[in-house]
């Protein structure tokens, strides 16, 4: 062993420094080459813009509904009247075809009570506002009942004319071939009249 390899007291020498410096430079170079490859797999701005949507509800009068698009799917937002809320609350779970709330804001096993369906991601229920993904759970059609004058079915909610599924005022399947209630998307109220979906 020469004096340039290691000193007598075990301290690193110039050769050790060169090896460490070379390995660190190679690692930094590999990171610089790999970073663009990894970064290109992130979603672009148009995809990120579709992941959430803010909707101003201040212009939706009581008793009316609107349809907005979120992630390529229609979302129904209904401003329910006090009578519609009471009608939805009066339904017993035993009368339902699907007893599960299907609310993305909850754990997924809650009963399909009106309160569980109108609960947002903050855990707070907003009874007047019913927010549902407007896709029939049978074959993916878009039910009627959001626009004024459309057939709302036997339960005053939504009606899918393709195969005759009837949903009530809480988006629960009551009659027809659809196996599940309409889904509740993840959402949170930013203000009293602005909701962020997604």
Short mmCIF file of C-alpha atoms in Angstrom, two decimals:
data_model
loop_
_atom_site.label_atom_id
_atom_site.label_comp_id
_atom_site.label_asym_id
_atom_site.label_seq_id
_atom_site.Cartn_x
_atom_site.Cartn_y
_atom_site.Cartn_z
CA UNK A 1 0.00 0.00 0.00
CA UNK A 2 1.36 3.39 -0.97
CA UNK A 3 1.07 6.61 0.93
CA UNK A 4 -1.42 7.94 -1.62
CA UNK A 5 -3.94 5.12 -0.88
CA UNK A 6 -4.58 5.73 2.80
CA UNK A 7 -2.73 7.47 5.54
CA UNK A 8 -1.34 5.53 8.47
CA UNK A 9 -4.05 6.80 10.84
CA UNK A 10 -6.97 5.60 8.62
CA UNK A 11 -8.02 9.03 7.32
CA UNK A 12 -9.28 9.32 3.72
CA UNK A 13 -6.77 10.30 1.10
CA UNK A 14 -6.90 12.12 -2.19
CA UNK A 15 -7.79 8.87 -4.04
CA UNK A 16 -10.77 8.27 -1.69
CA UNK A 17 -11.97 11.81 -2.40
CA UNK A 18 -11.73 11.23 -6.17
CA UNK A 19 -13.78 8.01 -5.90
CA UNK A 20 -16.50 9.65 -3.78
CA UNK A 21 -16.62 12.72 -6.03
CA UNK A 22 -16.88 10.54 -9.15
CA UNK A 23 -19.74 8.46 -7.69
CA UNK A 24 -21.63 11.61 -6.60
CA UNK A 25 -21.22 13.18 -10.05
CA UNK A 26 -22.47 9.99 -11.73
CA UNK A 27 -25.53 9.88 -9.43
CA UNK A 28 -26.35 13.54 -10.14
CA UNK A 29 -25.98 12.93 -13.89
CA UNK A 30 -28.28 9.90 -13.75
CA UNK A 31 -30.87 11.95 -11.83
CA UNK A 32 -30.66 14.73 -14.42
CA UNK A 33 -31.28 12.22 -17.23
CA UNK A 34 -34.15 10.38 -15.45
CA UNK A 35 -36.05 13.45 -14.18
CA UNK A 36 -37.57 14.44 -17.59
CA UNK A 37 -38.66 10.84 -18.16
CA UNK A 38 -40.43 10.69 -14.79
CA UNK A 39 -41.87 14.20 -15.07
CA UNK A 40 -43.48 13.53 -18.46
CA UNK A 41 -45.73 10.93 -16.77
CA UNK A 42 -47.48 13.62 -14.67
CA UNK A 43 -50.93 14.69 -15.93
CA UNK A 44 -50.95 17.81 -18.10
CA UNK A 45 -52.80 21.03 -17.25
CA UNK A 46 -55.97 20.08 -19.17
CA UNK A 47 -56.34 16.87 -17.13
CA UNK A 48 -55.73 18.69 -13.86
CA UNK A 49 -58.33 21.30 -14.81
CA UNK A 50 -60.92 18.54 -15.29
CA UNK A 51 -60.20 16.94 -11.93
CA UNK A 52 -62.10 19.62 -9.99
CA UNK A 53 -64.86 22.05 -10.86
CA UNK A 54 -66.24 24.99 -8.90
CA UNK A 55 -69.92 25.77 -9.40
CA UNK A 56 -71.68 28.96 -8.28
CA UNK A 57 -75.11 27.95 -7.02
CA UNK A 58 -76.39 31.45 -6.23
CA UNK A 59 -78.49 31.58 -9.42
CA UNK A 60 -80.24 28.22 -8.86
CA UNK A 61 -83.69 28.94 -7.36
CA UNK A 62 -85.35 26.63 -4.86
CA UNK A 63 -87.09 23.77 -6.67
CA UNK A 64 -84.81 23.93 -9.73
CA UNK A 65 -81.83 21.85 -10.86
CA UNK A 66 -78.81 22.30 -13.10
CA UNK A 67 -76.51 19.92 -14.93
CA UNK A 68 -72.74 20.57 -15.07
CA UNK A 69 -69.95 18.49 -16.55
CA UNK A 70 -67.16 17.09 -14.35
CA UNK A 71 -64.52 14.67 -15.64
CA UNK A 72 -66.63 14.09 -18.75
CA UNK A 73 -69.71 13.06 -16.74
CA UNK A 74 -72.88 15.04 -16.03
CA UNK A 75 -73.45 16.08 -12.43
CA UNK A 76 -76.99 16.92 -11.30
CA UNK A 77 -77.34 19.64 -8.67
CA UNK A 78 -80.85 20.14 -7.32
CA UNK A 79 -81.90 22.93 -4.93
CA UNK A 80 -84.62 21.04 -3.11
CA UNK A 81 -87.70 22.58 -1.52
CA UNK A 82 -88.49 21.89 2.16
CA UNK A 83 -91.31 19.57 0.99
CA UNK A 84 -88.87 17.62 -1.24
CA UNK A 85 -86.42 17.28 1.67
CA UNK A 86 -89.15 15.96 3.96
CA UNK A 87 -90.35 13.54 1.26
CA UNK A 88 -86.78 12.20 0.83
CA UNK A 89 -86.30 11.88 4.60
CA UNK A 90 -89.57 10.00 5.08
CA UNK A 91 -88.44 6.96 3.06
CA UNK A 92 -87.56 3.94 5.19
CA UNK A 93 -84.36 2.04 4.34
CA UNK A 94 -86.46 -1.15 4.07
CA UNK A 95 -88.27 0.37 1.06
CA UNK A 96 -85.04 0.84 -0.89
CA UNK A 97 -83.68 -1.45 -3.56
CA UNK A 98 -80.13 -0.35 -2.71
CA UNK A 99 -79.64 0.44 1.02
CA UNK A 100 -76.12 1.93 0.60
CA UNK A 101 -75.56 5.70 0.25
CA UNK A 102 -72.88 5.42 -2.53
CA UNK A 103 -71.35 8.68 -1.29
CA UNK A 104 -67.67 9.21 -2.20
CA UNK A 105 -67.41 11.63 0.75
CA UNK A 106 -68.11 8.84 3.27
CA UNK A 107 -66.52 5.45 3.93
CA UNK A 108 -68.89 3.65 1.54
CA UNK A 109 -70.92 1.48 3.89
CA UNK A 110 -73.38 4.06 5.27
CA UNK A 111 -77.12 3.55 4.83
CA UNK A 112 -78.87 5.46 2.06
CA UNK A 113 -80.55 7.96 4.35
CA UNK A 114 -81.12 11.42 2.96
CA UNK A 115 -78.62 12.87 5.44
CA UNK A 116 -75.87 10.45 4.34
CA UNK A 117 -76.49 11.30 0.69
CA UNK A 118 -76.28 15.10 1.14
CA UNK A 119 -73.10 15.00 3.28
CA UNK A 120 -70.02 16.55 1.68
CA UNK A 121 -66.34 15.87 2.29
CA UNK A 122 -66.28 18.16 5.34
CA UNK A 123 -68.79 15.86 7.05
CA UNK A 124 -71.46 18.55 7.02
CA UNK A 125 -74.89 17.83 5.50
CA UNK A 126 -76.31 20.50 3.19
CA UNK A 127 -79.93 19.37 3.02
CA UNK A 128 -81.19 21.76 0.33
CA UNK A 129 -78.44 20.76 -2.13
CA UNK A 130 -78.50 17.33 -3.72
CA UNK A 131 -75.36 16.64 -5.81
CA UNK A 132 -75.23 13.42 -7.86
CA UNK A 133 -73.31 11.96 -10.79
CA UNK A 134 -76.00 11.91 -13.50
CA UNK A 135 -75.24 8.47 -14.93
CA UNK A 136 -77.79 5.65 -14.61
CA UNK A 137 -76.27 2.73 -12.74
CA UNK A 138 -77.86 0.24 -15.13
CA UNK A 139 -76.13 0.83 -18.46
CA UNK A 140 -74.71 4.35 -18.14
CA UNK A 141 -77.51 6.38 -19.75
CA UNK A 142 -78.27 9.93 -18.57
CA UNK A 143 -81.58 10.12 -16.67
CA UNK A 144 -84.15 12.85 -17.26
CA UNK A 145 -85.46 15.15 -14.56
CA UNK A 146 -83.00 18.01 -14.30
CA UNK A 147 -84.50 20.34 -16.91
CA UNK A 148 -87.93 21.84 -16.33
CA UNK A 149 -90.67 19.81 -18.01
CA UNK A 150 -88.71 16.54 -18.20
CA UNK A 151 -90.22 13.32 -16.90
CA UNK A 152 -89.06 12.90 -13.28
CA UNK A 153 -90.41 9.37 -12.86
CA UNK A 154 -92.77 7.89 -10.30
CA UNK A 155 -90.77 9.24 -7.33
CA UNK A 156 -90.34 12.88 -8.48
CA UNK A 157 -86.55 12.51 -8.86
CA UNK A 158 -85.06 11.24 -12.13
CA UNK A 159 -86.23 8.84 -14.80
CA UNK A 160 -84.04 6.89 -17.20
CA UNK A 161 -86.13 6.34 -20.35
CA UNK A 162 -83.72 3.80 -21.84
CA UNK A 163 -84.82 0.95 -19.58
CA UNK A 164 -87.25 2.53 -17.12
CA UNK A 165 -85.25 3.17 -13.95
CA UNK A 166 -86.92 5.53 -11.46
CA UNK A 167 -84.88 7.47 -8.86
CA UNK A 168 -86.29 9.44 -5.94
CA UNK A 169 -85.51 12.92 -4.55
CA UNK A 170 -82.29 11.62 -2.97
CA UNK A 171 -81.08 9.80 -6.12
CA UNK A 172 -81.99 6.37 -4.76
CA UNK A 173 -83.15 3.69 -7.17
CA UNK A 174 -86.76 2.81 -6.43
CA UNK A 175 -88.02 1.01 -9.54
CA UNK A 176 -86.53 -0.49 -12.70
CA UNK A 177 -83.42 -2.47 -13.62
CA UNK A 178 -80.72 -0.17 -12.17
CA UNK A 179 -78.97 -2.04 -9.33
CA UNK A 180 -77.56 0.91 -7.37
CA UNK A 181 -78.36 4.45 -6.28
CA UNK A 182 -76.90 7.37 -8.22
CA UNK A 183 -73.35 8.08 -7.07
CA UNK A 184 -72.46 11.12 -4.98
CA UNK A 185 -69.19 12.69 -6.20
CA UNK A 186 -66.57 14.06 -3.83
CA UNK A 187 -67.46 17.69 -3.10
CA UNK A 188 -67.10 20.46 -0.55
CA UNK A 189 -68.78 23.83 -0.16
CA UNK A 190 -66.18 26.59 -0.55
CA UNK A 191 -68.76 29.22 0.48
CA UNK A 192 -72.48 29.06 1.15
CA UNK A 193 -73.18 29.26 -2.59
CA UNK A 194 -70.04 27.83 -4.24
CA UNK A 195 -69.37 24.09 -4.33
CA UNK A 196 -66.11 22.46 -5.45
CA UNK A 197 -66.66 19.07 -7.07
CA UNK A 198 -63.71 16.69 -7.16
#
